[in-house]
Short mmCIF file of C-alpha atoms in Angstrom, two decimals:
data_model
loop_
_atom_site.label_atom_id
_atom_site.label_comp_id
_atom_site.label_asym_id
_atom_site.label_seq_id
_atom_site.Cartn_x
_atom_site.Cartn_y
_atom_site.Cartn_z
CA UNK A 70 101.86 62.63 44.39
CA UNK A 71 102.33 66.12 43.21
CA UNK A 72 102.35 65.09 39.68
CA UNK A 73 99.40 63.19 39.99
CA UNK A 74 97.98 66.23 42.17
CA UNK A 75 98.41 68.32 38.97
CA UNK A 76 97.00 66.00 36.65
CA UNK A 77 93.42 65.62 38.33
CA UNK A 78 92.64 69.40 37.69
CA UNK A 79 89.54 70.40 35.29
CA UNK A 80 85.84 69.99 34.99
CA UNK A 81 85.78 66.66 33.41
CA UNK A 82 84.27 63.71 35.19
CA UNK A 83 86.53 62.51 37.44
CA UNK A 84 86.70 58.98 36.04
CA UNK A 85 87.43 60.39 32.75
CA UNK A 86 90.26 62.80 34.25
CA UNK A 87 91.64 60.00 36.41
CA UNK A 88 91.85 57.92 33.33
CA UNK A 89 93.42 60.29 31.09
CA UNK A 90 96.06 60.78 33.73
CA UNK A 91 97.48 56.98 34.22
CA UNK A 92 98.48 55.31 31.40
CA UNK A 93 96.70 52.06 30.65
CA UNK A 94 93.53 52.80 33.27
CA UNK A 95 90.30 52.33 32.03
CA UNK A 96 87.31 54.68 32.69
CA UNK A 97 85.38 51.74 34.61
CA UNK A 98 88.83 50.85 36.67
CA UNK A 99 88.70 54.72 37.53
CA UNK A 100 85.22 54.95 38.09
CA UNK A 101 85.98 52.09 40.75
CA UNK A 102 88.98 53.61 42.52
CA UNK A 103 86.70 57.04 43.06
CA UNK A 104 83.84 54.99 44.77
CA UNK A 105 86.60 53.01 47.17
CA UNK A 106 88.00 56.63 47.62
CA UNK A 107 84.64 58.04 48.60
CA UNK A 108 84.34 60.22 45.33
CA UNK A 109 81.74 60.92 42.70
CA UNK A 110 82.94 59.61 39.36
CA UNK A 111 80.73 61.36 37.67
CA UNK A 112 81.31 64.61 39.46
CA UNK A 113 84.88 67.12 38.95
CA UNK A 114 87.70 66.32 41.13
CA UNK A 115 87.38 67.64 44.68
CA UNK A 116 90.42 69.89 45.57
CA UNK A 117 91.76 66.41 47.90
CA UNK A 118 90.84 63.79 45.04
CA UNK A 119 94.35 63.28 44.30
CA UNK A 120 95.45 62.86 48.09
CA UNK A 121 92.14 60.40 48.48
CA UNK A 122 93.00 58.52 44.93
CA UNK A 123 96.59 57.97 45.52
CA UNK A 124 96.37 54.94 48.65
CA UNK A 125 94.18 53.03 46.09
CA UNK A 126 96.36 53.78 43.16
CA UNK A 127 99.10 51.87 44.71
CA UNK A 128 96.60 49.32 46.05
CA UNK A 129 95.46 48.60 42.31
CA UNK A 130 99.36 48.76 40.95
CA UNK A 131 100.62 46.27 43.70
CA UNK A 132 97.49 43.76 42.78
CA UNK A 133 98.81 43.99 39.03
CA UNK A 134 102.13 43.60 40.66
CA UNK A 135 101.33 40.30 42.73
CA UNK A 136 99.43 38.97 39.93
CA UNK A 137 96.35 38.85 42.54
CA UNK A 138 93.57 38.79 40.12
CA UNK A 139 89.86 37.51 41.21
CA UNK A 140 88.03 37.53 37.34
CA UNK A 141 84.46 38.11 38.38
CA UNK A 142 80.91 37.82 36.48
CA UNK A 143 78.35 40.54 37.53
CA UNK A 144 75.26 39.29 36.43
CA UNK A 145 71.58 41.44 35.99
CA UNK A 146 68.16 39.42 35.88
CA UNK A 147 70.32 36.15 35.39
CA UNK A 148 72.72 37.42 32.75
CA UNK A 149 76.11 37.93 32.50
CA UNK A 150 76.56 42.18 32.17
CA UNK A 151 79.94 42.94 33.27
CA UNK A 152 83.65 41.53 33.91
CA UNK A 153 86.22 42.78 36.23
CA UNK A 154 89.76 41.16 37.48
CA UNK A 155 88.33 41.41 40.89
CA UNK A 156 85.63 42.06 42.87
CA UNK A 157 84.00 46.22 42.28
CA UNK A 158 82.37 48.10 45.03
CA UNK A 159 80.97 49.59 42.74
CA UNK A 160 78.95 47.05 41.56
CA UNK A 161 78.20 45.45 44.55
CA UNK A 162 74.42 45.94 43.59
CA UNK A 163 74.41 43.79 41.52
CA UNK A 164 74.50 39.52 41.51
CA UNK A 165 78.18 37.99 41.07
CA UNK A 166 80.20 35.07 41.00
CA UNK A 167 83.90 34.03 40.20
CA UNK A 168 85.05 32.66 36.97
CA UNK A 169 88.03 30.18 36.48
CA UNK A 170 89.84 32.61 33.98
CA UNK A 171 89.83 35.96 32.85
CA UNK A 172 89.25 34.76 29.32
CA UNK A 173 86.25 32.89 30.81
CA UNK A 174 84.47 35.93 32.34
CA UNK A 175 85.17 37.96 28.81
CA UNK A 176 83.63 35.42 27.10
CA UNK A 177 80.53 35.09 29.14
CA UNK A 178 79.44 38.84 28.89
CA UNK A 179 80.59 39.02 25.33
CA UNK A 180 78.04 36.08 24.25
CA UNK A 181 75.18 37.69 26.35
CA UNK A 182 75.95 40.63 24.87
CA UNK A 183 75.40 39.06 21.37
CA UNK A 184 72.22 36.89 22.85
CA UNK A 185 71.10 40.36 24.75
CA UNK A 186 71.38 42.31 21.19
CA UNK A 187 69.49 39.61 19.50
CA UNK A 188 66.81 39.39 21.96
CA UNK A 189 65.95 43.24 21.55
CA UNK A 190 66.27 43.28 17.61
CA UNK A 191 63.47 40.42 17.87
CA UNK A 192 61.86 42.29 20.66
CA UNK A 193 61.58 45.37 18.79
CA UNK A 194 60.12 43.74 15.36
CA UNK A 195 57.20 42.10 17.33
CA UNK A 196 56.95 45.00 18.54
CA UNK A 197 56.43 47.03 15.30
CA UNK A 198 54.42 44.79 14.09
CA UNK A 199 51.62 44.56 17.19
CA UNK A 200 52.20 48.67 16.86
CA UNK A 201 51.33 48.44 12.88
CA UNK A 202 48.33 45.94 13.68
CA UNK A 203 47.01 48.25 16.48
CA UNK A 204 46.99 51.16 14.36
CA UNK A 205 44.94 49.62 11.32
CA UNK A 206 42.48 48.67 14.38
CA UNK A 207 42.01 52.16 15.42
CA UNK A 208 41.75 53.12 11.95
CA UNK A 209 38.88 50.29 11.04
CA UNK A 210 37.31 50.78 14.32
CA UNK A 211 36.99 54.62 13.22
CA UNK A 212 35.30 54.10 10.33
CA UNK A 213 32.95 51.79 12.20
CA UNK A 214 31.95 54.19 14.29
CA UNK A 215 31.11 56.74 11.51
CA UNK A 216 29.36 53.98 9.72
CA UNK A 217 27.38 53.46 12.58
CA UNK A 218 26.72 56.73 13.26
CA UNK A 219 25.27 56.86 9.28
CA UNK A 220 22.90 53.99 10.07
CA UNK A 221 21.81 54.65 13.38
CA UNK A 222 18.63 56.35 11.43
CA UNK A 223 17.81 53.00 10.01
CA UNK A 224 14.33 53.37 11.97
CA UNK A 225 13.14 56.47 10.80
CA UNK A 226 12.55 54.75 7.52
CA UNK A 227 10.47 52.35 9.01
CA UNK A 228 8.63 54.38 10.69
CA UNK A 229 8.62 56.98 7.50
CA UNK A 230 7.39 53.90 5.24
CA UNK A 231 4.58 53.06 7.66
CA UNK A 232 3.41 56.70 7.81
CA UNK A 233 3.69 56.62 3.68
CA UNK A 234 1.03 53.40 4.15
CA UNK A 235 -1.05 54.85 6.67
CA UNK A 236 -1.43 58.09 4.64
CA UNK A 237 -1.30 56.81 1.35
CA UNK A 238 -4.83 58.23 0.39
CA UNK A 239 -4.44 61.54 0.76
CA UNK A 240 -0.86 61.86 -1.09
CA UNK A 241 -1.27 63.14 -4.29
CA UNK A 242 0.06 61.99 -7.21
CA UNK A 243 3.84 62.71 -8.56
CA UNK A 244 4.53 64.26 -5.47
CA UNK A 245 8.33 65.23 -4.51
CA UNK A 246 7.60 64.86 -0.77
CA UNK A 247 4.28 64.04 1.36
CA UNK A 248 4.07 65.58 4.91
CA UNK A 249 1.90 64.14 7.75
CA UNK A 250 1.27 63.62 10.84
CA UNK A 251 3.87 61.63 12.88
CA UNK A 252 3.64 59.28 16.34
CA UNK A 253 4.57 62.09 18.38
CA UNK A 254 1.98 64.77 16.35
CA UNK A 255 4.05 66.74 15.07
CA UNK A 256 4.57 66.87 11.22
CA UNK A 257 6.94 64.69 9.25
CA UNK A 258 8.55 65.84 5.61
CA UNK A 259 8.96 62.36 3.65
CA UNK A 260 10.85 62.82 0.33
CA UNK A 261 9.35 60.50 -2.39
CA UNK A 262 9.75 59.48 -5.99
CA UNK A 263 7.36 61.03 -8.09
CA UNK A 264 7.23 58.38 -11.06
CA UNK A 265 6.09 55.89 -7.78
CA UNK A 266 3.10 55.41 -5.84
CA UNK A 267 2.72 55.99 -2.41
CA UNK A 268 2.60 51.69 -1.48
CA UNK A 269 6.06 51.89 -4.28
CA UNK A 270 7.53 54.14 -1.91
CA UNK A 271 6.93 53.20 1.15
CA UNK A 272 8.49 49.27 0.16
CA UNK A 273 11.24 51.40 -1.11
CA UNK A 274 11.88 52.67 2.43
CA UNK A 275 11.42 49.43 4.11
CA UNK A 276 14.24 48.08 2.05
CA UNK A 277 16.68 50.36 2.74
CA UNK A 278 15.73 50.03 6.60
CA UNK A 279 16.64 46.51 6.26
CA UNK A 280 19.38 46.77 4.63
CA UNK A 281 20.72 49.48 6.98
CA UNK A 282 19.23 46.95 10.13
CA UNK A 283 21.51 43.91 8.71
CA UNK A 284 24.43 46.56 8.15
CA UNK A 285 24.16 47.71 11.92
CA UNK A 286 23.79 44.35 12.97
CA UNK A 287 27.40 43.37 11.00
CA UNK A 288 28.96 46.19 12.08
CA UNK A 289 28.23 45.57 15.93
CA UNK A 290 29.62 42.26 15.37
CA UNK A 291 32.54 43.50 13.71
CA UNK A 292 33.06 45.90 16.72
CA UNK A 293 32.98 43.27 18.94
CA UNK A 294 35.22 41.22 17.29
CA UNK A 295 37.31 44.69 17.17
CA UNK A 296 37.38 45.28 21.14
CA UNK A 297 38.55 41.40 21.36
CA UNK A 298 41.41 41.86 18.49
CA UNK A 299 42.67 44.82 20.67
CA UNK A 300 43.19 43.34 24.34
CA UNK A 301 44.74 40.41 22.58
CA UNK A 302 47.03 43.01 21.07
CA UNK A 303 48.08 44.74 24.39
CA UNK A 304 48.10 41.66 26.27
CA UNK A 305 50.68 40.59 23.57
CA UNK A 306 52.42 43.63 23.86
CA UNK A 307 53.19 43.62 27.24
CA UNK A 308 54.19 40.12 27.02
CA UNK A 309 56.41 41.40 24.02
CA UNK A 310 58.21 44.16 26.73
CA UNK A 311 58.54 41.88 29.37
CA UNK A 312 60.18 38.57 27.24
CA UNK A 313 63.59 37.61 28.75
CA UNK A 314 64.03 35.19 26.02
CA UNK A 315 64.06 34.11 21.90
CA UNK A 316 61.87 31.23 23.13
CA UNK A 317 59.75 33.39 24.96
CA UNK A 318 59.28 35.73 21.50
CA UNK A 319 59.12 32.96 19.42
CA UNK A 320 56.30 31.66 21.45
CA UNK A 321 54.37 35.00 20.99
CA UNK A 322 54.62 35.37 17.55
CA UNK A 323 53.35 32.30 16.62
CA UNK A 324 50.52 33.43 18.43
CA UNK A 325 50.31 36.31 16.46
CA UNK A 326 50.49 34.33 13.55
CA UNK A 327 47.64 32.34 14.00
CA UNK A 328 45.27 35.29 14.56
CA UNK A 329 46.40 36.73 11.36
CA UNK A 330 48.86 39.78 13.10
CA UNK A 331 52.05 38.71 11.19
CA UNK A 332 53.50 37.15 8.45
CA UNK A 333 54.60 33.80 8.01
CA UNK A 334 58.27 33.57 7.59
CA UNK A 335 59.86 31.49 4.91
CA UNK A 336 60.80 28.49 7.10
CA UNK A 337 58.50 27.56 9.81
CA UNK A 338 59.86 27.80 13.29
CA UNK A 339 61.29 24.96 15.89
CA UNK A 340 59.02 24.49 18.41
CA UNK A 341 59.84 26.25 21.45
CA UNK A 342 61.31 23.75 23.98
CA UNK A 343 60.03 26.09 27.26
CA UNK A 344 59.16 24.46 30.03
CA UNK A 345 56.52 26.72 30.99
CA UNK A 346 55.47 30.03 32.92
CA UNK A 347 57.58 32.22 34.72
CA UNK A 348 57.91 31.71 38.94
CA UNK A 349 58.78 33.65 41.35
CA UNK A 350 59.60 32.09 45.09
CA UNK A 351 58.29 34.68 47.97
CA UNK A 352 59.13 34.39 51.69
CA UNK A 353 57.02 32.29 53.70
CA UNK A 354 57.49 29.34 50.85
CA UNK A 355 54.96 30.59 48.59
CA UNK A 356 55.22 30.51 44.66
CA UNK A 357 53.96 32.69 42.24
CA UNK A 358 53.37 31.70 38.41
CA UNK A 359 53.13 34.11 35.60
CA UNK A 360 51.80 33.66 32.64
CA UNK A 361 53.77 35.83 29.32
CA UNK A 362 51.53 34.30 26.40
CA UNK A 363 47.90 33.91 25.85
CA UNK A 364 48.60 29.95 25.99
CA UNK A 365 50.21 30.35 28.82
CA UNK A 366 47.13 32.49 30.96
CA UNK A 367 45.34 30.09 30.00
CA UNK A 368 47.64 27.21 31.18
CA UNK A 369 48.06 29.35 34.63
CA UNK A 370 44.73 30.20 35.76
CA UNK A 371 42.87 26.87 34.43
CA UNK A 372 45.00 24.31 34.65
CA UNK A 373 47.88 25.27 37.29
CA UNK A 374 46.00 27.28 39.80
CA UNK A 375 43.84 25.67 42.38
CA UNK A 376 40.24 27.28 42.75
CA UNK A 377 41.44 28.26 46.46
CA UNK A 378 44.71 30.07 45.23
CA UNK A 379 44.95 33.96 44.58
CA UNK A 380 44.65 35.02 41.12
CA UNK A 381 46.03 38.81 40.07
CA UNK A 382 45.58 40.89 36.81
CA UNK A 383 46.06 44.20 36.65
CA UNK A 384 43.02 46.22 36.31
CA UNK A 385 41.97 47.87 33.30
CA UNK A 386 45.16 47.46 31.40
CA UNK A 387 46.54 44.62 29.62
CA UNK A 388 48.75 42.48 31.43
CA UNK A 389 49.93 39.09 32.39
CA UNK A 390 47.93 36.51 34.57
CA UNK A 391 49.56 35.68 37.93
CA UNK A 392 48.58 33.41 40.45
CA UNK A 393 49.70 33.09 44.12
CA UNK A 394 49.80 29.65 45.13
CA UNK A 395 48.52 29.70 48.72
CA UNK A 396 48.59 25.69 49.47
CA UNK A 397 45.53 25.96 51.48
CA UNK A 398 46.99 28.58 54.04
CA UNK A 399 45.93 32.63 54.31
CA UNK A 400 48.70 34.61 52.64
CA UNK A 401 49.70 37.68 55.07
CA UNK A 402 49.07 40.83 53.42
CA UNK A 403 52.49 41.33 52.27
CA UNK A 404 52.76 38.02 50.82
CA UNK A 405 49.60 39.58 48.99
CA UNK A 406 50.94 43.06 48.44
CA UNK A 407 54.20 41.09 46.73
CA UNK A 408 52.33 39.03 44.11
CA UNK A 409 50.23 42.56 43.08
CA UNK A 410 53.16 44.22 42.24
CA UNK A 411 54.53 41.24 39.99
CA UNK A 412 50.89 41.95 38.48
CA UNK A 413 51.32 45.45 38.19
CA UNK A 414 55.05 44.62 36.46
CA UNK A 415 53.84 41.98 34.20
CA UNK A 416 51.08 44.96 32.63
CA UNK A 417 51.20 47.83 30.08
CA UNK A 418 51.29 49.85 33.45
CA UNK A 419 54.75 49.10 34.18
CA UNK A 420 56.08 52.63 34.11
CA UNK A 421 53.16 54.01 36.34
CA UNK A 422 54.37 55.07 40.12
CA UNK A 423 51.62 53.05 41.45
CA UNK A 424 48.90 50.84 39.52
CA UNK A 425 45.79 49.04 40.82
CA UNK A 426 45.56 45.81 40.72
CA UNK A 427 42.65 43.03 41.27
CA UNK A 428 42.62 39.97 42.57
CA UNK A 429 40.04 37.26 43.90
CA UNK A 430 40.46 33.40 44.42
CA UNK A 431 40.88 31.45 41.04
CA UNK A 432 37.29 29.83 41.34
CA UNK A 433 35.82 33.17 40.48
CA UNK A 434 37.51 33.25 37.50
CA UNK A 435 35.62 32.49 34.64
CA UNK A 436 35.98 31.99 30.60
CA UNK A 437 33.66 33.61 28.52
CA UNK A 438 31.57 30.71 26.01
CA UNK A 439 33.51 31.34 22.74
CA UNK A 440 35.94 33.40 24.12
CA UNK A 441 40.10 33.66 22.70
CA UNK A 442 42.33 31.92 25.10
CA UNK A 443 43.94 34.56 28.04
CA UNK A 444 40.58 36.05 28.17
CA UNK A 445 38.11 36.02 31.29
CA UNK A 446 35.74 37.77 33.47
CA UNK A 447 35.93 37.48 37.29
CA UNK A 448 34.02 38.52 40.18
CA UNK A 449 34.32 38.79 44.00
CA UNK A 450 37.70 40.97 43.62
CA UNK A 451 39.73 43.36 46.10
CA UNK A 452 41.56 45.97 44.78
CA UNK A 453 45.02 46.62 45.72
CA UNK A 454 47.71 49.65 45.11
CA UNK A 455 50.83 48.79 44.64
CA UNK A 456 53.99 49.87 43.29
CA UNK A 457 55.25 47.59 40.10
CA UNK A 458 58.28 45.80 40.83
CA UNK A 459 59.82 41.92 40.98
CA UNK A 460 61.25 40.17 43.66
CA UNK A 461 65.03 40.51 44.70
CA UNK A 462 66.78 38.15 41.90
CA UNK A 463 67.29 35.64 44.94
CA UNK A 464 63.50 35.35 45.16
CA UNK A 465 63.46 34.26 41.48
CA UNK A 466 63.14 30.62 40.42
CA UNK A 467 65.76 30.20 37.34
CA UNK A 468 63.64 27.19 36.11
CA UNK A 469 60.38 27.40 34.79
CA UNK A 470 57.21 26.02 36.47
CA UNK A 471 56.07 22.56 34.46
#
């Protein structure tokens, strides 16, 4: 005990120290002995680590002795994260289960690992690529406003031309500019061509005032169609952040895809096999659906919600549809409060301390004639505060909704 004593000196962390001081113990193993010993890991040894460590030294050397091993799985939203020969304190937080072999728990993680790796490589190009898409937006939608801006005089030259034919008489010939008397009385400066008439000029000014009325008239089409491109581009990129799988991805790209966001790679893609939108199982026997594509809102609030069931979206931000299947009964206000803050979870809000979020029964909600799948309009709402979070993993459903 001495020797150890004099071995867990310093301002390392004590996992670290403890680790460096017995051959073949890993930081994690030491991390794990500190927490049954009542110590920060992460903190310098207290003067009586050693005398606290040492019971649980010999605890862990008599288990490697006996051959008593446990292997265990520690799993985090459903997927294998950690291994350990028995069961950790320390990580008590989080799900677990046993596995037949060591070499069976080893190569569960190891494989999510790879999956987990893959999954955030794919994550992170959809992501660039919504990113690079909703930066040429801003850009175009820019210049649309200063275009705008440049044509929103389109009616003075109406009204400039009509002066030119009211006044036509008295302008004198070869004149650079004509001033008269305007709608409001006061005096208007009208430059003109001298080598035209006054009737040359003023069709000259109605032509540009028609060209300039179509131009506005495009342009407030394009910004329209704009405003639209760039929900469906935050809706998709919160659905990009919150993906748990390939499928999932795969699913949103092709989306993208089709509305012209992304290339088309040199294969085309399998079909994903999903069965459908994510669900979550509250107390009280409720279920709420989620939708994590633009396909899938759609399916959610249209064709799996009933028009008496709750229906949540965050407001103002881009997010994920949710519906709270109520099966005819009146959800108690946490049961409410609960599928909000799946809502608030499933949105661009996500990092937000508390977000609002709307919600009304599903026979308010409406789809605009004309408009892109995932987008509505609804009417009738409450507003609700709420803190973003999901349910406890035993409140998930590992199976999809059909």
């Amino acid at each position: 005990l001495d020797s150890f004593t004099s071995r867990l000196q310093g301002s390392e962390p004590l996992a670290k120290t403890l680790a460096g001081s017995v051959l073949g113990l890993g930081v994690p193993m030491a991390a794990e002995l500190a927490v049954r010993a009542g110590l920060a890991p992460d903190r310098a040894p207290y003067a009586d680590a050693a005398e606290r460590l040492w019971p649980h030294l010999q605890e862990l050397m008599q288990i490697v002795r006996d051959h008593r091993f446990a292997p265990t799985i520690y799993l985090d939203r459903n997927r294998p994260v950690a291994f350990t020969p028995f069961p950790f304190v320390s990580l008590e937080n989080l799900t677990h289960h046993a596995a037949a072999r060591m070499s069976d728990a080893v190569d569960a993680v190891m494989t999510s690992a790879g999956a987990a790796a893959r999954l955030e490589e794919t994550r992170a190009g959809l992501l660039a690529s919504i990113d690079t898409a909703l930066g040429k937006l801003t850009r175009t939608a820019s210049e649309i406003e200063q275009a705008l801006v440049e044509s929103s005089h389109a009616h003075e030259l109406r009204a400039q031309g009509e002066l030119l034919l009211a006044f036509g008489s008295q302008i004198r010939s070869g004149a650079r500019e004509a001033t008269v008397t305007g709608y409001d009385g006061r005096p208007v400066t009208i430059p003109l061509d001298p080598a035209r008439s006054p009737v040359d000029n003023a069709q000259r000014l109605f032509k540009r005032y028609a060209k300039l009325r179509d131009a506005l008239t495009a342009l407030s089409a394009r910004q329209e169609r704009l405003a639209a491109d760039r929900q469906f581009l935050e809706h998709a990129r919160a659905h990009a952040l919150h993906a748990e799988t390939l499928d999932a991805l795969e699913d949103l790209r092709q989306e993208l895809l089709a509305e012209g966001f992304v290339r088309a790679r040199g294969r085309p893609s399998k079909p994903s096999r999903r069965a459908g939108p994510r669900s979550f199982s509250l107390a009280g026997g409720y279920t709420v659906l989620v939708g994590r594509t633009k396909a899938e809102n759609e399916r959610v609030t249209f064709a799996l919600a009933g028009p008496e069931d709750l229906w949540f979206h965050a407001r103002g931000v881009a997010g994920a549809h949710v519906v709270l299947k109520t099966g005819g009964r009146r959800p108690q206000m946490n049961t409410i409060e609960q599928a909000a803050a799946i809502a608030a979870d499933f949105s661009t809000a996500r990092e937000s301390r508390t977000v609002a979020v709307d919600y009304t029964q599903r026979k308010y909600v409406r789809k605009p004639k004309g408009a892109k799948p995932g987008l509505v309009t609804y009417e009738r709402e409450k507003t609700i505060f709420v803190k973003p979070e999901l349910p406890a993993t035993g409140q998930r459903d590992n199976a999809t909704t059909r």
